[in-house]
Coordinates of N, CA and C in Angstrom, one line a residue:
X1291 N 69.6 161.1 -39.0 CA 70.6 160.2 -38.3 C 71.9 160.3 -39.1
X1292 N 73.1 160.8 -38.3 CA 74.5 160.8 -38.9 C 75.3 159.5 -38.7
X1293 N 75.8 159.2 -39.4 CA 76.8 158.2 -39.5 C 78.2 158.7 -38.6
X1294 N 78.4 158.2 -37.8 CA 80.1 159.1 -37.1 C 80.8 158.5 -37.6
X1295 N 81.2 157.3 -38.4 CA 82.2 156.8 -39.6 C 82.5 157.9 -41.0
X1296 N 81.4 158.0 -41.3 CA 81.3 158.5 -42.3 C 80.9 159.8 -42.4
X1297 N 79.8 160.6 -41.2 CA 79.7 161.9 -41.6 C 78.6 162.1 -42.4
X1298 N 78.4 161.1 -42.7 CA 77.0 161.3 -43.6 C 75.7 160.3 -43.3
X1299 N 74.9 160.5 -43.8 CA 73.1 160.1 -43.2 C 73.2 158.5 -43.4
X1300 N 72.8 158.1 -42.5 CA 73.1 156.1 -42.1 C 72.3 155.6 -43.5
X1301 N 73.3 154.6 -44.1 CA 71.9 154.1 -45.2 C 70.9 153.4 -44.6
X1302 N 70.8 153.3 -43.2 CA 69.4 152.6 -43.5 C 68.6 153.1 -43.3
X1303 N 68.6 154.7 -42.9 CA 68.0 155.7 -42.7 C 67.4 155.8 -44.2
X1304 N 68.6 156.0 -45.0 CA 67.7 156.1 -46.0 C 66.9 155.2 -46.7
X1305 N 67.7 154.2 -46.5 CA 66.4 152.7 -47.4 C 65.1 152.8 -46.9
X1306 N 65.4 153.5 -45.7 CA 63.4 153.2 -45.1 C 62.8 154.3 -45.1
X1307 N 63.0 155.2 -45.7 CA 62.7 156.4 -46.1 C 61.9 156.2 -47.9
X1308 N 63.1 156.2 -48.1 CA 62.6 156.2 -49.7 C 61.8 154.7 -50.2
X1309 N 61.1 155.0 -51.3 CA 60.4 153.8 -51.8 C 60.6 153.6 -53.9
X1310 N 61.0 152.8 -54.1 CA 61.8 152.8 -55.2 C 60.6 152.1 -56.1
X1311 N 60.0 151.1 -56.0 CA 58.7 150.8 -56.6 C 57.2 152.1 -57.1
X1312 N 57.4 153.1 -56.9 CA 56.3 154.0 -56.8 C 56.5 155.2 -58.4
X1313 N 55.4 155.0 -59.1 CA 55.8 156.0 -60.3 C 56.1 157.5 -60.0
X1314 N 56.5 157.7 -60.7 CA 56.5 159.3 -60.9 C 55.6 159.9 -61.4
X1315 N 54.0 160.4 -60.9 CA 52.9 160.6 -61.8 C 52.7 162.0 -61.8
X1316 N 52.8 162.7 -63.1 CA 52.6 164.2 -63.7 C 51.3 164.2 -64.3
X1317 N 51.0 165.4 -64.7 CA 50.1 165.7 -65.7 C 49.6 164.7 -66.8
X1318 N 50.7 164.3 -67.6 CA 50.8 163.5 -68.5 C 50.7 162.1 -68.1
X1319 N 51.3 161.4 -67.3 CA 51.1 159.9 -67.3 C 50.0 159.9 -66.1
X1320 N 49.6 160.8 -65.6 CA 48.2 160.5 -64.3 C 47.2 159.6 -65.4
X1321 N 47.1 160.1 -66.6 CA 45.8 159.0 -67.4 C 46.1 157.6 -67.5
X1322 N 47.3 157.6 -67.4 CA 47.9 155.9 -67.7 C 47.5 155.2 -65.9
X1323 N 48.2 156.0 -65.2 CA 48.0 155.6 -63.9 C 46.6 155.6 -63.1
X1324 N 46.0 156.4 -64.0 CA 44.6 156.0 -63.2 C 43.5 155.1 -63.5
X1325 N 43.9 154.8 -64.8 CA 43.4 153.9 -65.2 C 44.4 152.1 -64.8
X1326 N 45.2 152.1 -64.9 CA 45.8 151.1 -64.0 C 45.4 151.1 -62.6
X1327 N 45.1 152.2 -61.5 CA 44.3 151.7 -60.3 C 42.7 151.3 -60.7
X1328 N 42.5 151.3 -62.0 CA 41.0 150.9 -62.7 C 41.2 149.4 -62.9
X1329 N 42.3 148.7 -63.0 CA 42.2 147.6 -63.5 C 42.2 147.7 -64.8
X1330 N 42.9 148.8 -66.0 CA 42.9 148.6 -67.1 C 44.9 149.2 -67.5
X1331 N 45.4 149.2 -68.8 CA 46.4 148.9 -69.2 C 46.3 150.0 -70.4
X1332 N 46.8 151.0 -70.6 CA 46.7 152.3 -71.5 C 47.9 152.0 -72.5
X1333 N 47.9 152.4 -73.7 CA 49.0 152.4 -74.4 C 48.8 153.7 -74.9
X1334 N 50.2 154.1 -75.6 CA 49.9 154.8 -76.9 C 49.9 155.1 -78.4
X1335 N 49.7 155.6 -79.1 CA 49.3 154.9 -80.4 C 49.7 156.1 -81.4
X1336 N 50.3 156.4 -82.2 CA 50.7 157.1 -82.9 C 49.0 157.5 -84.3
X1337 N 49.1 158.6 -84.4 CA 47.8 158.9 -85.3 C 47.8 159.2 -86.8
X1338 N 49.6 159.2 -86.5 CA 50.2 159.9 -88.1 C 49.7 159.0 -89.2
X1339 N 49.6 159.9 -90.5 CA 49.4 159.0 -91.5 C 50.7 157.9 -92.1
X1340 N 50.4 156.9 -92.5 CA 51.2 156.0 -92.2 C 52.4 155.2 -91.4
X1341 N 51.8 155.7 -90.4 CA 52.8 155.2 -88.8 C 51.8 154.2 -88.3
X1342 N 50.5 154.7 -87.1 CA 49.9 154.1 -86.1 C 50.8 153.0 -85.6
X1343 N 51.9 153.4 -85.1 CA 52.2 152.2 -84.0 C 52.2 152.5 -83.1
X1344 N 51.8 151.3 -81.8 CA 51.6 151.6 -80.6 C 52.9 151.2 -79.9
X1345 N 53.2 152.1 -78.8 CA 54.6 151.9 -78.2 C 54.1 152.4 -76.3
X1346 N 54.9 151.6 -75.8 CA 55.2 151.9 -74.1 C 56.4 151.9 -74.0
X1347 N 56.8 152.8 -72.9 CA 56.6 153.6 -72.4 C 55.7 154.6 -72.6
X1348 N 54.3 155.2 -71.8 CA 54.2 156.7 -72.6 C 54.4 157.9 -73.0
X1349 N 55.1 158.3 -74.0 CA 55.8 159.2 -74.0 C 55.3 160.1 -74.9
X1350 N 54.7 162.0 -75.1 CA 53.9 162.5 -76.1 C 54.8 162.2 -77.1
X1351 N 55.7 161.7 -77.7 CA 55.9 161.7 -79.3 C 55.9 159.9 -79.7
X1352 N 55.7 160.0 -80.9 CA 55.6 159.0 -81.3 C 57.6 158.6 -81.5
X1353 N 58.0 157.2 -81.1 CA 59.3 156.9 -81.0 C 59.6 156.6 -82.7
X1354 N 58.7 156.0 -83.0 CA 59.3 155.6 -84.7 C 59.7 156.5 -85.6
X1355 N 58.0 157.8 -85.8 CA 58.4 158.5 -86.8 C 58.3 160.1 -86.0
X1356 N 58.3 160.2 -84.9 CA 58.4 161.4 -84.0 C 57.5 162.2 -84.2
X1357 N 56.4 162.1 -84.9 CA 55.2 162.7 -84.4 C 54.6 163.2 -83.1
X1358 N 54.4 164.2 -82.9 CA 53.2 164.3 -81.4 C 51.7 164.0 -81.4
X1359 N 51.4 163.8 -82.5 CA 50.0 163.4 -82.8 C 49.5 161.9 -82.2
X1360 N 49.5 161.8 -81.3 CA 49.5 160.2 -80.4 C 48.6 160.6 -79.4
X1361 N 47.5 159.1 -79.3 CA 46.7 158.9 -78.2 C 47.1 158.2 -77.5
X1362 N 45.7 158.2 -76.2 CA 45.8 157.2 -75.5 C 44.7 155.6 -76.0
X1363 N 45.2 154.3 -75.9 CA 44.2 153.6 -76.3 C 44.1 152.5 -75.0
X1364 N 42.9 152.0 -74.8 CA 43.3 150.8 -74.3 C 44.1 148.6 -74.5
X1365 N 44.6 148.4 -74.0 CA 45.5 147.4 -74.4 C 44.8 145.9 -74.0
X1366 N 44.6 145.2 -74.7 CA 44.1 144.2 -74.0 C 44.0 142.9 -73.1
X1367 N 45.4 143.7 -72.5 CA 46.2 142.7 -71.7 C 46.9 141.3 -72.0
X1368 N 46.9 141.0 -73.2 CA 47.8 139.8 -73.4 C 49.0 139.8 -73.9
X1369 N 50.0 139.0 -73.4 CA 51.2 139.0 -73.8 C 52.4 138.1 -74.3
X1370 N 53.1 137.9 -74.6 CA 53.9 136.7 -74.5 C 55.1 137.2 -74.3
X1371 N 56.0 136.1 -73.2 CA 57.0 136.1 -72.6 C 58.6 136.3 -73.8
X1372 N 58.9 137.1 -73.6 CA 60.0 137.2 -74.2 C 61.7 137.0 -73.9
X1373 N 61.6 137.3 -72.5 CA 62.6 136.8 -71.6 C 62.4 137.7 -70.4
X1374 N 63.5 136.8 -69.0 CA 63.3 137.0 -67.9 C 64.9 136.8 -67.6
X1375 N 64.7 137.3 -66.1 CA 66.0 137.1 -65.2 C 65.1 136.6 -63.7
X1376 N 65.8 135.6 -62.7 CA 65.0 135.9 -61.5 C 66.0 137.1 -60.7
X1377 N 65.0 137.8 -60.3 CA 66.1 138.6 -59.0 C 66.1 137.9 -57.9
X1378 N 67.7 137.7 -57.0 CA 67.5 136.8 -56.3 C 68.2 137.7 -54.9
X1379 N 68.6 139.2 -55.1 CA 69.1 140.2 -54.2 C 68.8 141.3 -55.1
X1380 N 68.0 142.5 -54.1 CA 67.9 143.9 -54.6 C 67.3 144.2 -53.1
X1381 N 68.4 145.6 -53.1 CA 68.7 146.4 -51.7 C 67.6 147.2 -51.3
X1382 N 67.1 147.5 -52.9 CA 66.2 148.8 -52.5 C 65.0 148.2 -52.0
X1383 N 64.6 149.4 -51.4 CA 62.9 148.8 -50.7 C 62.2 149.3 -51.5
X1384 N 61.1 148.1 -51.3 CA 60.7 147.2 -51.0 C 61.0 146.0 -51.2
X1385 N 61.7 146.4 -52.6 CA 62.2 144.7 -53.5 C 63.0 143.7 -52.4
X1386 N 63.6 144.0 -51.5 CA 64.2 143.1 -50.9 C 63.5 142.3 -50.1
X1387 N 62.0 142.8 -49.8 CA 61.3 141.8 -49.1 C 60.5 140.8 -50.3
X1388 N 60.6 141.2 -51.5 CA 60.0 140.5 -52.4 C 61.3 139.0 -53.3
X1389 N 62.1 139.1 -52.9 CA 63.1 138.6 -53.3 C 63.2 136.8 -53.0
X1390 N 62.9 135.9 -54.1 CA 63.4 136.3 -55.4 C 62.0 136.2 -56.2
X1391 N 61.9 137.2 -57.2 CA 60.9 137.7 -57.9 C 61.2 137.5 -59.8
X1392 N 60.6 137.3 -60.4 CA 60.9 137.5 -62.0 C 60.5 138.9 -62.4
X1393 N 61.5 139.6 -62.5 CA 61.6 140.5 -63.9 C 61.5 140.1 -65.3
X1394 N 61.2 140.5 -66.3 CA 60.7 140.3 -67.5 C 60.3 141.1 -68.6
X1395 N 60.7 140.7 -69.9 CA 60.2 141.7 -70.9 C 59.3 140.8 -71.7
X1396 N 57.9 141.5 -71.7 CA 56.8 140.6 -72.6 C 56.4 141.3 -73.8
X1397 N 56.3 140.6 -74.7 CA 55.7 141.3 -76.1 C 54.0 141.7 -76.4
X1398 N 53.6 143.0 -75.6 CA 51.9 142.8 -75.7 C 51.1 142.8 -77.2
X1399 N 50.4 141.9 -77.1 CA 49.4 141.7 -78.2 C 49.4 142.7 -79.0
X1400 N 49.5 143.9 -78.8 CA 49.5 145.5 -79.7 C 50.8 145.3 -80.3
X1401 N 51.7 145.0 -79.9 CA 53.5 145.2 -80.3 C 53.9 145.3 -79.9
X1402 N 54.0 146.2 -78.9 CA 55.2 147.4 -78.0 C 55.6 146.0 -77.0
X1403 N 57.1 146.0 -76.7 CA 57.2 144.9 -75.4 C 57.4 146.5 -74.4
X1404 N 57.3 145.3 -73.3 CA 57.0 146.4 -71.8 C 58.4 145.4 -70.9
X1405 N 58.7 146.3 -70.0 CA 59.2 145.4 -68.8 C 58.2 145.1 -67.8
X1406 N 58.4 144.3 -67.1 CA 57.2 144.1 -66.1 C 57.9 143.0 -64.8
X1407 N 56.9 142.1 -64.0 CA 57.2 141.2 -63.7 C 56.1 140.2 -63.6
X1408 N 56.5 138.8 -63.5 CA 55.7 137.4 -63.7 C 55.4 137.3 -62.4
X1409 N 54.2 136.7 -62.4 CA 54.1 136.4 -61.2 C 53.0 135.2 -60.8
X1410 N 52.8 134.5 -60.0 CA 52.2 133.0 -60.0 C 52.4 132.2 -61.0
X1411 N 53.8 132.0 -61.1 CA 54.8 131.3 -61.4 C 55.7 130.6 -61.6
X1412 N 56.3 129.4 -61.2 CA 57.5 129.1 -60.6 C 58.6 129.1 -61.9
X1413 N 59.4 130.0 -61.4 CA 60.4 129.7 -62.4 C 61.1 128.4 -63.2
X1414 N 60.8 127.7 -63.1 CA 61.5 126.6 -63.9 C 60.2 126.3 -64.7
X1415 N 59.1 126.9 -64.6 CA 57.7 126.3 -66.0 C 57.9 127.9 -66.8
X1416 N 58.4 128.5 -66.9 CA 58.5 129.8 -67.4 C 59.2 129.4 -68.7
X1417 N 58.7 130.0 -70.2 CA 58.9 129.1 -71.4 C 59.0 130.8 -72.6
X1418 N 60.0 131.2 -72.9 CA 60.0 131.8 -73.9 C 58.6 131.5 -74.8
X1419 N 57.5 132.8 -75.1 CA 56.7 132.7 -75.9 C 55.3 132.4 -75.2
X1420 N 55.3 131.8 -73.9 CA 54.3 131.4 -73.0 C 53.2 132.4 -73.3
X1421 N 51.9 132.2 -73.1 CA 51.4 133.6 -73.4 C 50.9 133.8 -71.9
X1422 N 50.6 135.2 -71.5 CA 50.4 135.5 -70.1 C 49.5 136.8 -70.2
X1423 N 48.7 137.1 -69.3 CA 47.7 137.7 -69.3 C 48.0 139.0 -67.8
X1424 N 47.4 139.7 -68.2 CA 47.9 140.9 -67.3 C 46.4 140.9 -65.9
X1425 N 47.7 141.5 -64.7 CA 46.9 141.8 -63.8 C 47.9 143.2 -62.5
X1426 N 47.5 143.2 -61.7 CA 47.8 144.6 -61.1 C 47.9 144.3 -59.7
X1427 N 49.4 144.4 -59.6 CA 50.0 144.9 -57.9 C 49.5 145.9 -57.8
X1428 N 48.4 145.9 -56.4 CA 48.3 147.2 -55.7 C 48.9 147.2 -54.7
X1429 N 48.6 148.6 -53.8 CA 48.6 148.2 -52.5 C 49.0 147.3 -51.4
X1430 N 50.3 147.2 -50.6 CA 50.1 145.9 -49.9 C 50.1 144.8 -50.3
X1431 N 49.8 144.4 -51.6 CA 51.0 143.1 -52.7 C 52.1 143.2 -52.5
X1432 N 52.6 141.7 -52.7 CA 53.9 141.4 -53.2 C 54.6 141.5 -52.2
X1433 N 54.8 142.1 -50.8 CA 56.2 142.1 -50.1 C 56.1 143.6 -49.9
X1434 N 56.8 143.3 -48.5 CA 57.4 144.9 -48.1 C 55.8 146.1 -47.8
X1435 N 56.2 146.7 -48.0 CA 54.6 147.6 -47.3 C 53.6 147.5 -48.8
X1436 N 53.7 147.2 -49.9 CA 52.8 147.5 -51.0 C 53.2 148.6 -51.5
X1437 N 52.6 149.3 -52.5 CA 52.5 150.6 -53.2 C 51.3 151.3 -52.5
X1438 N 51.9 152.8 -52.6 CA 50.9 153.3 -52.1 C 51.3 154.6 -51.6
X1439 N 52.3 154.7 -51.6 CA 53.0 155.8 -50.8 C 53.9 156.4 -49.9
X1440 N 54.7 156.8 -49.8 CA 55.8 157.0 -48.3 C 56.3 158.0 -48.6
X1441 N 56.0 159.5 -47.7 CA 56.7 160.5 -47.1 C 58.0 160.4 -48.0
X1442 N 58.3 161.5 -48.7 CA 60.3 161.1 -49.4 C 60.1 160.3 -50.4
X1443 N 59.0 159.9 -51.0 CA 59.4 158.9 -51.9 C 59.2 159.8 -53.4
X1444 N 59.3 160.3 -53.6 CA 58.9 161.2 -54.9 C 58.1 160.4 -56.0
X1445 N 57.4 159.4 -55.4 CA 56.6 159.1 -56.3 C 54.8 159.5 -56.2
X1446 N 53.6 158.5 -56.0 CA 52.5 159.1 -56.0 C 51.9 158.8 -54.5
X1447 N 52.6 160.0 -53.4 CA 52.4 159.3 -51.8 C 50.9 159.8 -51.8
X1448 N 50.3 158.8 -51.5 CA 48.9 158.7 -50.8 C 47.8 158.2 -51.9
X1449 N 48.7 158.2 -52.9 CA 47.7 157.6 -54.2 C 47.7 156.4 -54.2
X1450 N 46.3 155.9 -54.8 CA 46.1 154.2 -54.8 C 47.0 154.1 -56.1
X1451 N 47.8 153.0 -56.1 CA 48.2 153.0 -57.3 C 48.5 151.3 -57.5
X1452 N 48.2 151.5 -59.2 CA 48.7 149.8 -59.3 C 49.9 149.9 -60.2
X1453 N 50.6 148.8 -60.4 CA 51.2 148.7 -61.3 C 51.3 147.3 -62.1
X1454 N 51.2 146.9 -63.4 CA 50.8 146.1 -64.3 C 51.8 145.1 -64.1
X1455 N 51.4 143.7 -64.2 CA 52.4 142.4 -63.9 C 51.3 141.7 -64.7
X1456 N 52.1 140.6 -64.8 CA 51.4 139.4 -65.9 C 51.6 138.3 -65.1
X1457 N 51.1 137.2 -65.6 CA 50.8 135.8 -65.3 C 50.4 134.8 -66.0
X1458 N 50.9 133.8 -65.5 CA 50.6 132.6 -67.6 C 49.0 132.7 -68.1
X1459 N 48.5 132.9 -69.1 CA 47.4 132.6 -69.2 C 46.6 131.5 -68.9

């Protein structure tokens, strides 16, 4: 679809096209991601001698002391709240049918803080330090079509996939 203002492809052509919630899954992070449509929470952990810290994102080197000697381990899901924003406008889809939603950076029980989002929640009981327990947007959660996949979206189309969110303990 052309825009005759502009000459170029209508944005809403493209907003409903593309899907901006959906990971990017390769070789390397498919183990994190498949075990999140498991209902579990993967970290990784440095193996060097005197490092072992665990850090998220997963990335093969270790961020502290740049080792590639790093596993995968599992995380136990608990967290505490470290700070938030509410989103109360975001254009991209699906987020805009999820709006307004807490974004969030929580500090998991391992160390590493994650971004994420809160959720069964209301913003105004939300407390620096709260401790919150993890659980998983699949499919069809949260607003807008779910995760899961869409034609164009260069993330994981047709894969079940979850992604990790928290909630107060």
């Amino acid at each position: 679809m052309r825009n005759a203002e502009t000459g170029g492809v209508a944005r809403s052509a493209v907003r409903s096209a593309a899907r901006f919630d959906l990971p990017e899954v390769d070789d390397f992070t498919r183990p994190y991601w498949d075990a999140a449509a498991e209902g579990r929470l993967l970290l990784r952990r440095c193996r060097a001698e005197g490092c072992g810290a665990a850090h998220h994102y997963p990335r093969e080197f270790c961020p502290y002391c740049w080792s590639e000697d790093v596993g995968w381990e599992p995380a136990t899901g608990r967290a505490t709240l470290y700070t938030w924003s509410v989103v109360h406008r975001n254009d991209l889809p699906p987020f805009g049918d999820r709006v307004p939603y807490v974004a969030a950076v929580v500090d998991l029980a391992e160390g590493p803080r994650m971004m994420t989002e809160i959720t069964d929640c209301p913003e105004p009981e939300l407390r620096i330090g709260m401790p919150l327990v993890l659980h998983f947007r699949k499919a069809g959660e949260g607003g807008g079509e779910g995760i899961g996949g869409a034609e164009g979206s260069g993330g994981a189309e047709g894969a079940a996939v979850a992604v990790p969110v928290f909630r107060p303990a």
